[in-house]
Tab-separated table of C-alpha atoms and ligand atoms in Angstrom:
chain	number	residue	atom	x	y	z
C	1216	MET	CA	0.742	21.431	-1.499
C	1217	ILE	CA	1.179	19.244	1.562
C	1218	THR	CA	-1.719	18.622	3.917
C	1219	SER	CA	-0.502	17.988	7.422
C	1220	SER	CA	-1.981	17.006	10.753
C	1221	ALA	CA	1.186	17.107	12.775
C	1222	PRO	CA	1.721	17.142	15.646
C	1223	PHE	CA	-1.466	17.192	17.703
C	1224	SER	CA	-0.679	15.967	21.195
C	1225	ALA	CA	-2.863	18.613	22.850
C	1226	GLN	CA	-6.074	17.138	21.457
C	1227	GLN	CA	-8.584	15.079	23.423
C	1228	PHE	CA	-8.386	11.948	21.284
C	1229	ALA	CA	-5.745	10.206	19.248
C	1230	SER	CA	-5.731	6.941	17.337
C	1231	LYS	CA	-3.522	3.889	17.219
C	1232	ILE	CA	-3.237	0.668	15.253
C	1233	THR	CA	-4.234	-2.230	17.505
C	1234	GLY	CA	-4.366	-5.064	14.974
C	1235	THR	CA	-2.954	-5.916	11.544
C	1236	GLY	CA	-3.496	-8.683	9.015
C	1237	SER	CA	-2.716	-9.842	5.470
C	1238	GLY	CA	-4.322	-11.949	2.743
C	1239	PHE	CA	-2.681	-13.188	-0.447
C	1240	PRO	CA	-3.760	-15.402	-3.350
C	1241	LYS	CA	-2.404	-18.953	-3.331
C	1242	ARG	CA	-0.826	-18.931	-6.795
C	1243	ILE	CA	2.900	-18.020	-6.828
C	1244	VAL	CA	4.295	-16.666	-10.099
C	1245	THR	CA	8.094	-16.677	-10.166
C	1246	ASN	CA	10.393	-14.655	-12.407
C	1247	ASP	CA	11.204	-17.871	-14.261
C	1248	ASP	CA	7.478	-18.359	-14.897
C	1249	LEU	CA	7.335	-14.864	-16.468
C	1250	SER	CA	10.444	-15.585	-18.548
C	1251	LYS	CA	8.549	-18.369	-20.326
C	1252	THR	CA	6.307	-15.863	-22.128
C	1253	LEU	CA	8.336	-12.628	-21.885
C	1254	ASP	CA	11.739	-11.491	-23.095
C	1255	THR	CA	13.121	-11.210	-19.560
C	1256	SER	CA	15.023	-13.256	-16.976
C	1257	ASP	CA	15.062	-14.021	-13.279
C	1258	GLU	CA	18.470	-12.365	-13.058
C	1259	TRP	CA	17.298	-9.102	-14.673
C	1260	ILE	CA	14.171	-8.827	-12.548
C	1261	ARG	CA	15.965	-9.608	-9.273
C	1262	GLU	CA	18.842	-7.211	-9.990
C	1263	ARG	CA	16.701	-4.325	-11.276
C	1264	THR	CA	13.746	-4.640	-8.858
C	1265	GLY	CA	14.560	-6.985	-5.933
C	1266	ILE	CA	11.489	-9.093	-6.800
C	1267	ARG	CA	11.733	-12.902	-6.873
C	1268	GLU	CA	8.063	-13.850	-7.054
C	1269	ARG	CA	4.539	-12.454	-6.674
C	1270	ARG	CA	1.059	-13.815	-5.914
C	1271	ILE	CA	-1.556	-13.619	-8.665
C	1272	SER	CA	-5.295	-14.098	-8.093
C	1273	LYS	CA	-7.426	-16.456	-10.105
C	1274	PRO	CA	-10.248	-14.116	-11.197
C	1275	ALA	CA	-12.727	-16.993	-11.536
C	1276	ASP	CA	-12.227	-17.999	-7.892
C	1277	PRO	CA	-14.573	-16.013	-5.631
C	1278	ASN	CA	-12.117	-16.587	-2.746
C	1279	GLU	CA	-9.456	-14.614	-4.595
C	1280	ARG	CA	-11.408	-11.444	-5.332
C	1281	ASN	CA	-10.136	-8.173	-3.923
C	1282	SER	CA	-12.695	-8.178	-1.080
C	1283	SER	CA	-12.005	-11.869	-0.339
C	1284	LEU	CA	-8.298	-11.201	0.175
C	1285	ALA	CA	-9.249	-8.217	2.333
C	1286	LEU	CA	-11.663	-10.389	4.322
C	1287	ARG	CA	-8.808	-12.668	5.406
C	1288	ALA	CA	-6.647	-9.669	6.292
C	1289	ALA	CA	-9.493	-8.022	8.237
C	1290	GLN	CA	-10.272	-11.188	10.215
C	1291	GLN	CA	-6.627	-11.465	11.274
C	1292	ALA	CA	-6.512	-7.795	12.260
C	1293	LEU	CA	-9.728	-8.100	14.289
C	1294	GLU	CA	-8.374	-11.145	16.093
C	1295	MET	CA	-5.145	-9.349	16.998
C	1296	ALA	CA	-7.103	-6.321	18.260
C	1297	GLY	CA	-9.546	-8.506	20.197
C	1298	LYS	CA	-12.495	-6.951	18.357
C	1299	ARG	CA	-15.579	-8.334	16.597
C	1300	PRO	CA	-16.981	-7.240	13.214
C	1301	GLU	CA	-19.885	-5.490	14.970
C	1302	ASP	CA	-17.396	-3.270	16.845
C	1303	ILE	CA	-16.307	-1.611	13.582
C	1304	ASP	CA	-17.723	1.892	13.035
C	1305	GLN	CA	-15.993	2.633	9.744
C	1306	ILE	CA	-14.448	0.772	6.807
C	1307	LEU	CA	-11.995	2.780	4.700
C	1308	TYR	CA	-10.901	0.705	1.742
C	1309	ALA	CA	-7.921	1.863	-0.323
C	1310	THR	CA	-7.940	0.292	-3.763
C	1311	VAL	CA	-7.658	1.058	-7.480
C	1312	SER	CA	-8.797	-2.415	-8.500
C	1313	PRO	CA	-12.274	-2.648	-6.948
C	1314	ASP	CA	-14.476	-5.753	-7.145
C	1315	THR	CA	-17.044	-3.518	-8.860
C	1316	LEU	CA	-17.230	0.254	-9.348
C	1317	VAL	CA	-20.697	0.180	-7.769
C	1318	PRO	CA	-21.148	-0.876	-5.048
C	1319	ASN	CA	-17.788	0.011	-3.600
C	1320	THR	CA	-15.500	-2.775	-2.383
C	1321	ALA	CA	-15.851	-1.545	1.209
C	1322	CYS	CA	-19.530	-2.564	1.046
C	1323	TRP	CA	-18.630	-5.992	-0.353
C	1324	LEU	CA	-16.233	-6.413	2.563
C	1325	GLN	CA	-18.823	-5.164	5.054
C	1326	LEU	CA	-21.226	-7.811	3.753
C	1327	LYS	CA	-18.665	-10.649	3.901
C	1328	LEU	CA	-17.391	-9.631	7.332
C	1329	GLY	CA	-20.810	-8.925	8.841
C	1330	ALA	CA	-19.671	-5.462	10.002
C	1331	HIS	CA	-23.167	-4.062	9.567
C	1332	ARG	CA	-22.772	-1.051	11.892
C	1333	ALA	CA	-19.950	0.409	9.809
C	1334	HIS	CA	-20.173	3.124	7.196
C	1335	ALA	CA	-18.058	2.044	4.253
C	1336	MET	CA	-16.203	3.774	1.441
C	1337	ASP	CA	-13.411	3.222	-1.064
C	1338	ILE	CA	-10.457	5.575	-1.356
C	1339	ASN	CA	-8.536	5.790	-4.612
C	1340	ALA	CA	-5.016	7.106	-4.155
C	1341	ALA	CA	-3.238	4.199	-5.896
C	1342	CYS	CA	-0.138	2.967	-4.060
C	1343	SER	CA	-0.498	5.804	-1.508
C	1344	GLY	CA	-4.009	4.607	-0.682
C	1345	PHE	CA	-3.269	2.968	2.662
C	1346	VAL	CA	-1.707	6.122	4.106
C	1347	TYR	CA	-4.572	8.235	2.725
C	1348	ALA	CA	-7.133	5.870	4.315
C	1349	LEU	CA	-5.189	5.691	7.581
C	1350	THR	CA	-5.142	9.488	7.695
C	1351	MET	CA	-8.922	9.618	7.182
C	1352	ALA	CA	-9.390	7.013	9.944
C	1353	ASP	CA	-7.149	8.982	12.296
C	1354	GLN	CA	-9.049	12.211	11.567
C	1355	SER	CA	-12.451	10.507	11.977
C	1356	ILE	CA	-11.419	9.017	15.294
C	1357	ARG	CA	-10.007	12.267	16.640
C	1358	CYS	CA	-13.195	14.098	15.637
C	1359	GLY	CA	-15.465	11.444	17.206
C	1360	LEU	CA	-17.050	10.151	13.989
C	1361	ALA	CA	-15.692	6.668	14.715
C	1362	LYS	CA	-14.039	4.871	17.609
C	1363	THR	CA	-12.944	1.796	15.697
C	1364	SER	CA	-11.964	1.893	12.026
C	1365	LEU	CA	-11.017	-0.904	9.702
C	1366	VAL	CA	-8.464	0.380	7.196
C	1367	ILE	CA	-7.731	-1.750	4.147
C	1368	GLY	CA	-5.130	-1.566	1.392
C	1369	ALA	CA	-5.986	-4.271	-1.156
C	1370	GLU	CA	-5.459	-4.853	-4.861
C	1371	VAL	CA	-5.982	-7.321	-7.653
C	1372	LEU	CA	-3.855	-5.295	-10.058
C	1373	SER	CA	-3.189	-8.362	-12.212
C	1374	THR	CA	-6.543	-7.637	-13.927
C	1375	PHE	CA	-5.235	-4.287	-15.188
C	1376	THR	CA	-1.674	-5.385	-15.971
C	1377	ASP	CA	-0.433	-5.704	-19.541
C	1378	TRP	CA	1.232	-9.103	-19.288
C	1379	GLU	CA	3.082	-8.463	-22.577
C	1380	ASP	CA	4.770	-5.268	-21.312
C	1381	ARG	CA	7.997	-6.422	-19.686
C	1382	GLY	CA	8.705	-2.850	-18.539
C	1383	SER	CA	5.796	-2.939	-16.079
C	1384	CYS	CA	4.226	-6.396	-15.573
C	1385	ILE	CA	7.242	-7.826	-13.758
C	1386	LEU	CA	6.562	-5.443	-10.862
C	1387	PHE	CA	2.989	-6.171	-9.833
C	1388	GLY	CA	1.296	-8.671	-7.550
C	1389	ASP	CA	-2.038	-9.100	-5.772
C	1390	GLY	CA	-2.669	-8.931	-2.039
C	1391	ALA	CA	-4.422	-7.254	0.868
C	1392	GLY	CA	-3.477	-5.716	4.192
C	1393	ALA	CA	-5.688	-4.554	7.050
C	1394	ALA	CA	-5.370	-2.459	10.181
C	1395	ILE	CA	-7.764	-1.935	13.068
C	1396	VAL	CA	-7.394	1.653	14.244
C	1397	GLU	CA	-8.863	2.569	17.634
C	1398	GLN	CA	-9.475	5.692	19.691
C	1399	VAL	CA	-7.064	6.340	22.559
C	1400	PRO	CA	-6.653	9.377	24.864
C	1401	GLY	CA	-4.867	12.276	23.178
C	1402	ASN	CA	-1.920	12.045	25.575
C	1403	SER	CA	-1.265	8.333	24.917
C	1404	LYS	CA	2.353	7.503	24.248
C	1405	SER	CA	1.346	4.829	21.759
C	1406	ARG	CA	-0.499	6.560	18.906
C	1407	ILE	CA	-0.305	8.035	15.437
C	1408	LEU	CA	1.959	11.053	15.851
C	1409	SER	CA	1.450	12.761	12.492
C	1410	THR	CA	0.247	12.330	8.944
C	1411	HIS	CA	1.208	14.220	5.797
C	1412	LEU	CA	-0.450	13.897	2.397
C	1413	GLY	CA	0.255	15.396	-1.012
C	1414	ALA	CA	-0.586	15.001	-4.687
C	1415	ASP	CA	0.437	16.382	-8.071
C	1416	GLY	CA	-2.090	15.810	-10.857
C	1417	ARG	CA	0.299	17.409	-13.342
C	1418	LEU	CA	2.217	14.122	-13.299
C	1419	TRP	CA	-0.830	11.934	-14.145
C	1420	GLU	CA	0.736	10.582	-17.317
C	1421	MET	CA	3.536	8.793	-15.465
C	1422	PHE	CA	1.120	6.088	-14.389
C	1423	HIS	CA	-2.439	5.803	-15.667
C	1424	LEU	CA	-5.205	3.556	-16.924
C	1425	PRO	CA	-6.865	5.216	-19.948
C	1426	ALA	CA	-10.097	3.209	-20.220
C	1427	GLY	CA	-12.679	1.805	-17.850
C	1428	GLY	CA	-13.829	5.098	-16.342
C	1429	SER	CA	-16.424	7.469	-17.817
C	1430	ASN	CA	-13.774	8.986	-20.120
C	1431	MET	CA	-13.516	5.852	-22.193
C	1432	GLU	CA	-15.734	2.797	-22.330
C	1433	VAL	CA	-14.021	-0.577	-22.734
C	1434	THR	CA	-15.117	-1.591	-26.248
C	1435	PRO	CA	-13.559	-4.521	-28.160
C	1436	GLU	CA	-11.384	-1.962	-30.020
C	1437	VAL	CA	-10.253	-0.309	-26.806
C	1438	HIS	CA	-9.472	-3.716	-25.327
C	1439	ALA	CA	-7.541	-4.745	-28.455
C	1440	ALA	CA	-5.491	-1.550	-28.189
C	1441	LYS	CA	-4.807	-2.410	-24.498
C	1442	LEU	CA	-6.179	0.921	-23.323
C	1443	ASP	CA	-7.790	-0.962	-20.431
C	1444	LYS	CA	-4.312	-1.816	-19.073
C	1445	MET	CA	-2.003	0.267	-16.882
C	1446	LYS	CA	0.563	2.513	-18.614
C	1447	MET	CA	3.722	3.342	-16.715
C	1448	LYS	CA	6.782	5.498	-17.420
C	1449	GLY	CA	9.093	3.456	-15.215
C	1450	ARG	CA	12.297	5.447	-15.448
C	1451	GLU	CA	10.581	8.828	-14.861
C	1452	ILE	CA	8.490	7.659	-11.929
C	1453	PHE	CA	11.564	6.062	-10.356
C	1454	LYS	CA	13.230	9.474	-9.962
C	1455	VAL	CA	10.126	11.186	-8.563
C	1456	ALA	CA	9.606	8.272	-6.171
C	1457	VAL	CA	13.072	8.564	-4.650
C	1458	LYS	CA	12.708	12.319	-4.172
C	1459	THR	CA	9.180	12.324	-2.719
C	1460	LEU	CA	9.730	9.336	-0.413
C	1461	ALA	CA	12.815	11.068	0.994
C	1462	ASP	CA	10.967	14.415	1.248
C	1463	TYR	CA	7.949	12.926	3.061
C	1464	ALA	CA	10.173	11.033	5.493
C	1465	VAL	CA	12.023	14.239	6.362
C	1466	ILE	CA	8.757	16.208	6.730
C	1467	ALA	CA	7.388	13.563	9.128
C	1468	LEU	CA	10.544	13.477	11.206
C	1469	GLU	CA	11.063	17.249	11.335
C	1470	SER	CA	7.464	17.998	12.311
C	1471	ASN	CA	7.930	15.738	15.335
C	1472	GLY	CA	11.370	17.113	16.215
C	1473	MET	CA	12.988	13.771	15.353
C	1474	LYS	CA	15.983	12.633	13.313
C	1475	ALA	CA	16.373	9.464	11.252
C	1476	ASP	CA	18.296	7.982	14.216
C	1477	ASP	CA	15.134	8.226	16.337
C	1478	LEU	CA	13.276	5.882	13.999
C	1479	ASP	CA	13.063	2.183	14.796
C	1480	TRP	CA	11.373	1.059	11.580
C	1481	PHE	CA	10.910	2.532	8.114
C	1482	VAL	CA	8.072	1.030	6.023
C	1483	PRO	CA	8.265	2.434	2.474
C	1484	HIS	CA	6.009	1.613	-0.460
C	1485	GLN	CA	7.558	-1.429	-2.122
C	1486	ALA	CA	7.691	-0.676	-5.852
C	1487	ASN	CA	11.348	-1.433	-6.487
C	1488	LEU	CA	14.104	-2.358	-4.015
C	1489	ARG	CA	16.475	0.071	-5.743
C	1490	ILE	CA	14.082	2.960	-5.006
C	1491	ILE	CA	14.019	1.956	-1.336
C	1492	GLU	CA	17.810	1.631	-1.151
C	1493	ALA	CA	18.236	5.068	-2.750
C	1494	VAL	CA	15.831	6.628	-0.227
C	1495	ALA	CA	17.567	4.928	2.728
C	1496	LYS	CA	20.877	6.262	1.440
C	1497	ARG	CA	19.500	9.805	1.176
C	1498	LEU	CA	18.170	9.579	4.734
C	1499	ASP	CA	21.369	7.915	5.929
C	1500	PHE	CA	19.149	5.175	7.325
C	1501	PRO	CA	20.342	1.539	7.677
C	1502	MET	CA	18.588	-1.035	5.465
C	1503	GLU	CA	18.382	-3.392	8.492
C	1504	LYS	CA	15.657	-1.120	9.874
C	1505	VAL	CA	13.590	-1.147	6.668
C	1506	LEU	CA	10.609	-3.509	6.623
C	1507	LEU	CA	10.539	-5.309	3.260
C	1508	ASN	CA	8.384	-7.938	1.605
C	1509	ILE	CA	8.880	-6.946	-2.049
C	1510	GLU	CA	11.021	-10.004	-2.792
C	1511	ARG	CA	8.084	-12.382	-2.178
C	1512	TYR	CA	5.074	-10.267	-3.194
C	1513	GLY	CA	6.259	-7.611	-5.675
C	1514	ASN	CA	4.403	-4.312	-5.823
C	1515	THR	CA	0.907	-4.871	-4.390
C	1516	SER	CA	0.162	-1.110	-4.592
C	1517	SER	CA	-1.926	0.035	-1.604
C	1518	ALA	CA	-1.184	-3.263	0.199
C	1519	THR	CA	2.631	-3.120	0.255
C	1520	ALA	CA	3.340	-1.115	3.406
C	1521	ILE	CA	0.594	-2.568	5.592
C	1522	THR	CA	1.468	-6.184	4.693
C	1523	ALA	CA	5.188	-5.546	5.363
C	1524	LEU	CA	4.249	-3.965	8.708
C	1525	ASP	CA	1.896	-6.832	9.543
C	1526	GLU	CA	4.670	-9.394	9.072
C	1527	ALA	CA	6.996	-7.513	11.378
C	1528	VAL	CA	4.303	-7.053	14.041
C	1529	ARG	CA	3.490	-10.777	13.933
C	1530	ASP	CA	7.083	-11.988	14.146
C	1531	GLY	CA	7.813	-9.617	17.038
C	1532	ARG	CA	10.229	-7.238	15.315
C	1533	VAL	CA	7.951	-4.245	15.934
C	1534	LYS	CA	7.665	-3.750	19.689
C	1535	GLN	CA	5.634	-1.475	21.911
C	1536	GLY	CA	7.144	1.991	22.282
C	1537	GLN	CA	9.035	1.843	18.971
C	1538	THR	CA	8.670	4.491	16.275
C	1539	VAL	CA	7.423	3.406	12.851
C	1540	LEU	CA	7.300	5.555	9.710
C	1541	ILE	CA	5.121	4.511	6.771
C	1542	ASP	CA	6.100	6.422	3.615
C	1543	VAL	CA	4.383	6.001	0.243
C	1544	PHE	CA	3.963	7.330	-3.312
C	1545	GLY	CA	1.734	6.284	-6.170
C	1546	ALA	CA	-0.180	7.112	-9.312
C	1547	GLY	CA	-1.897	10.480	-9.421
C	1548	LEU	CA	0.781	11.222	-8.457
C	1549	THR	CA	0.024	10.911	-4.753
C	1550	TYR	CA	2.306	10.894	-1.716
C	1551	GLY	CA	2.074	10.516	2.031
C	1552	SER	CA	3.691	9.528	5.309
C	1553	THR	CA	2.434	8.504	8.749
C	1554	LEU	CA	4.660	8.493	11.815
C	1555	MET	CA	3.487	6.486	14.833
C	1556	ARG	CA	4.667	5.206	18.147
C	1557	TRP	CA	3.734	1.555	18.497
T	2591	LIG	O1	4.070	1.816	-7.543
T	2591	LIG	C1	4.067	2.007	-8.901
T	2591	LIG	C2	4.995	3.042	-9.363
T	2591	LIG	N1	5.931	2.478	-10.272
T	2591	LIG	C3	7.230	2.498	-9.991
T	2591	LIG	O2	7.641	2.965	-8.971
T	2591	LIG	C4	8.160	1.969	-11.027
T	2591	LIG	C5	9.501	2.625	-10.913
T	2591	LIG	N2	10.395	2.188	-11.977
T	2591	LIG	C6	11.031	0.986	-11.944
T	2591	LIG	O3	10.871	0.208	-11.034
T	2591	LIG	C7	12.015	0.701	-13.056
T	2591	LIG	O4	12.114	1.843	-13.881
T	2591	LIG	C8	11.639	-0.524	-13.929
T	2591	LIG	C9	11.835	-1.799	-13.130
T	2591	LIG	C10	10.212	-0.426	-14.403
T	2591	LIG	C11	12.575	-0.602	-15.127
T	2591	LIG	O5	13.928	-0.674	-14.686
T	2591	LIG	P1	15.028	0.312	-15.273
T	2591	LIG	O6	16.293	-0.056	-14.632
T	2591	LIG	O7	14.546	1.720	-15.085
T	2591	LIG	O8	15.057	-0.090	-16.770
T	2591	LIG	P2	14.859	0.842	-18.059
T	2591	LIG	O9	13.406	1.119	-18.268
T	2591	LIG	O10	15.788	2.005	-17.973
T	2591	LIG	O11	15.354	-0.126	-19.194
T	2591	LIG	C12	16.737	-0.547	-19.288
T	2591	LIG	C13	16.831	-1.673	-20.299
T	2591	LIG	C14	16.084	-1.367	-21.589
T	2591	LIG	O12	16.811	-1.956	-22.633
T	2591	LIG	P3	17.796	-1.080	-23.562
T	2591	LIG	O13	16.913	-0.022	-24.177
T	2591	LIG	O14	18.826	-0.520	-22.639
T	2591	LIG	O15	18.315	-2.081	-24.544
T	2591	LIG	C15	14.771	-2.081	-21.452
T	2591	LIG	O16	14.192	-2.431	-22.675
T	2591	LIG	O17	16.202	-2.846	-19.760
T	2591	LIG	C16	15.218	-3.315	-20.691
T	2591	LIG	N3	14.156	-3.920	-19.898
T	2591	LIG	C17	14.144	-5.221	-19.564
T	2591	LIG	N4	15.000	-6.212	-19.834
T	2591	LIG	C18	14.707	-7.433	-19.343
T	2591	LIG	C19	13.044	-3.323	-19.363
T	2591	LIG	N5	12.316	-4.224	-18.705
T	2591	LIG	C20	12.971	-5.413	-18.824
T	2591	LIG	C21	12.718	-6.706	-18.351
T	2591	LIG	N6	13.616	-7.674	-18.626
T	2591	LIG	N7	11.623	-7.010	-17.614
């Protein structure tokens, strides 16, 4: 089932993104670095995924924790929006690799940022997390629960990656993206136009992490069997990804009476360049209008779309009045798209 909030121009309030930011670990791990310990090659990884390198956190460094990367992203987003930490009413933190299960990573970020007025929660929708959190921010703002939300997509997935599984580890990287989302009048031209969310728990096995939750404690045996590392059925998820990304792009466009031609920028989840190219082909959408950062950062899960958008906002590609479609899929499986006018 698809949950939709589109379109809602008649309502009193709407929301818009007024600031974006990114934070990445310092350490760059290239494909050649991976080839030293894995039976793989730079050529294979680049051809099959479009990834050249990724950033990997040093777990022992407190400045490279999930919430520390998010702190840098949030500070940049606040600066762009001209806001202070005390202006934030709400922190919605999309992650599947929290600093700790309790407290949530949103509270760690609140502490580091000094955003003490904000209520703070984590949202787990894997790679779709940023769009899920953005949707919740949009709904909260339109209902009056918050006027200024800080939405984060941030991961240190390297902790849960099986670095001996060449079929999955080559994809992932660590990083964080942030957006300040603010209340604007419902008839504003520049605003979030629609959001659509979906999920299909029947497909859980395509991408999952068996241990570490209450189902299975991480014992030495469980760790030795690598049940505390992510399991992915790459080929299967590839096909579902192409279909659902295309479907959710079409749903977003149709519900706003638009065609692919009306879009200025397409910001898909960056799991594999070949998935993105296949979706663009299905939509008959030129790759020049797709915002990409997968080559340099790999798949940073909930951080991919917001960090790719942040880059394009900062270098001036995304301009006021343009239409931007964020379109994601992830473990769960989960899906979603947000269409906005910048
Ligand atoms: O956001 C998270 C959601 N995850 C995804 O969206 C992942 C989607 N899937 C993918 O990106 C791709 O399926 C992968 C990149 C994971 C794999 O690429 P593929 O083109 O689907 O490869 P494959 O699994 O069909 O494997 C083809 C061959 C196999 O060898 P044989 O059996 O043909 O001899 C694999 O063993 O490539 C081999 N292979 C590799 N070779 C060198 C798999 N991984 C590697 C590797 N280096 N890293």
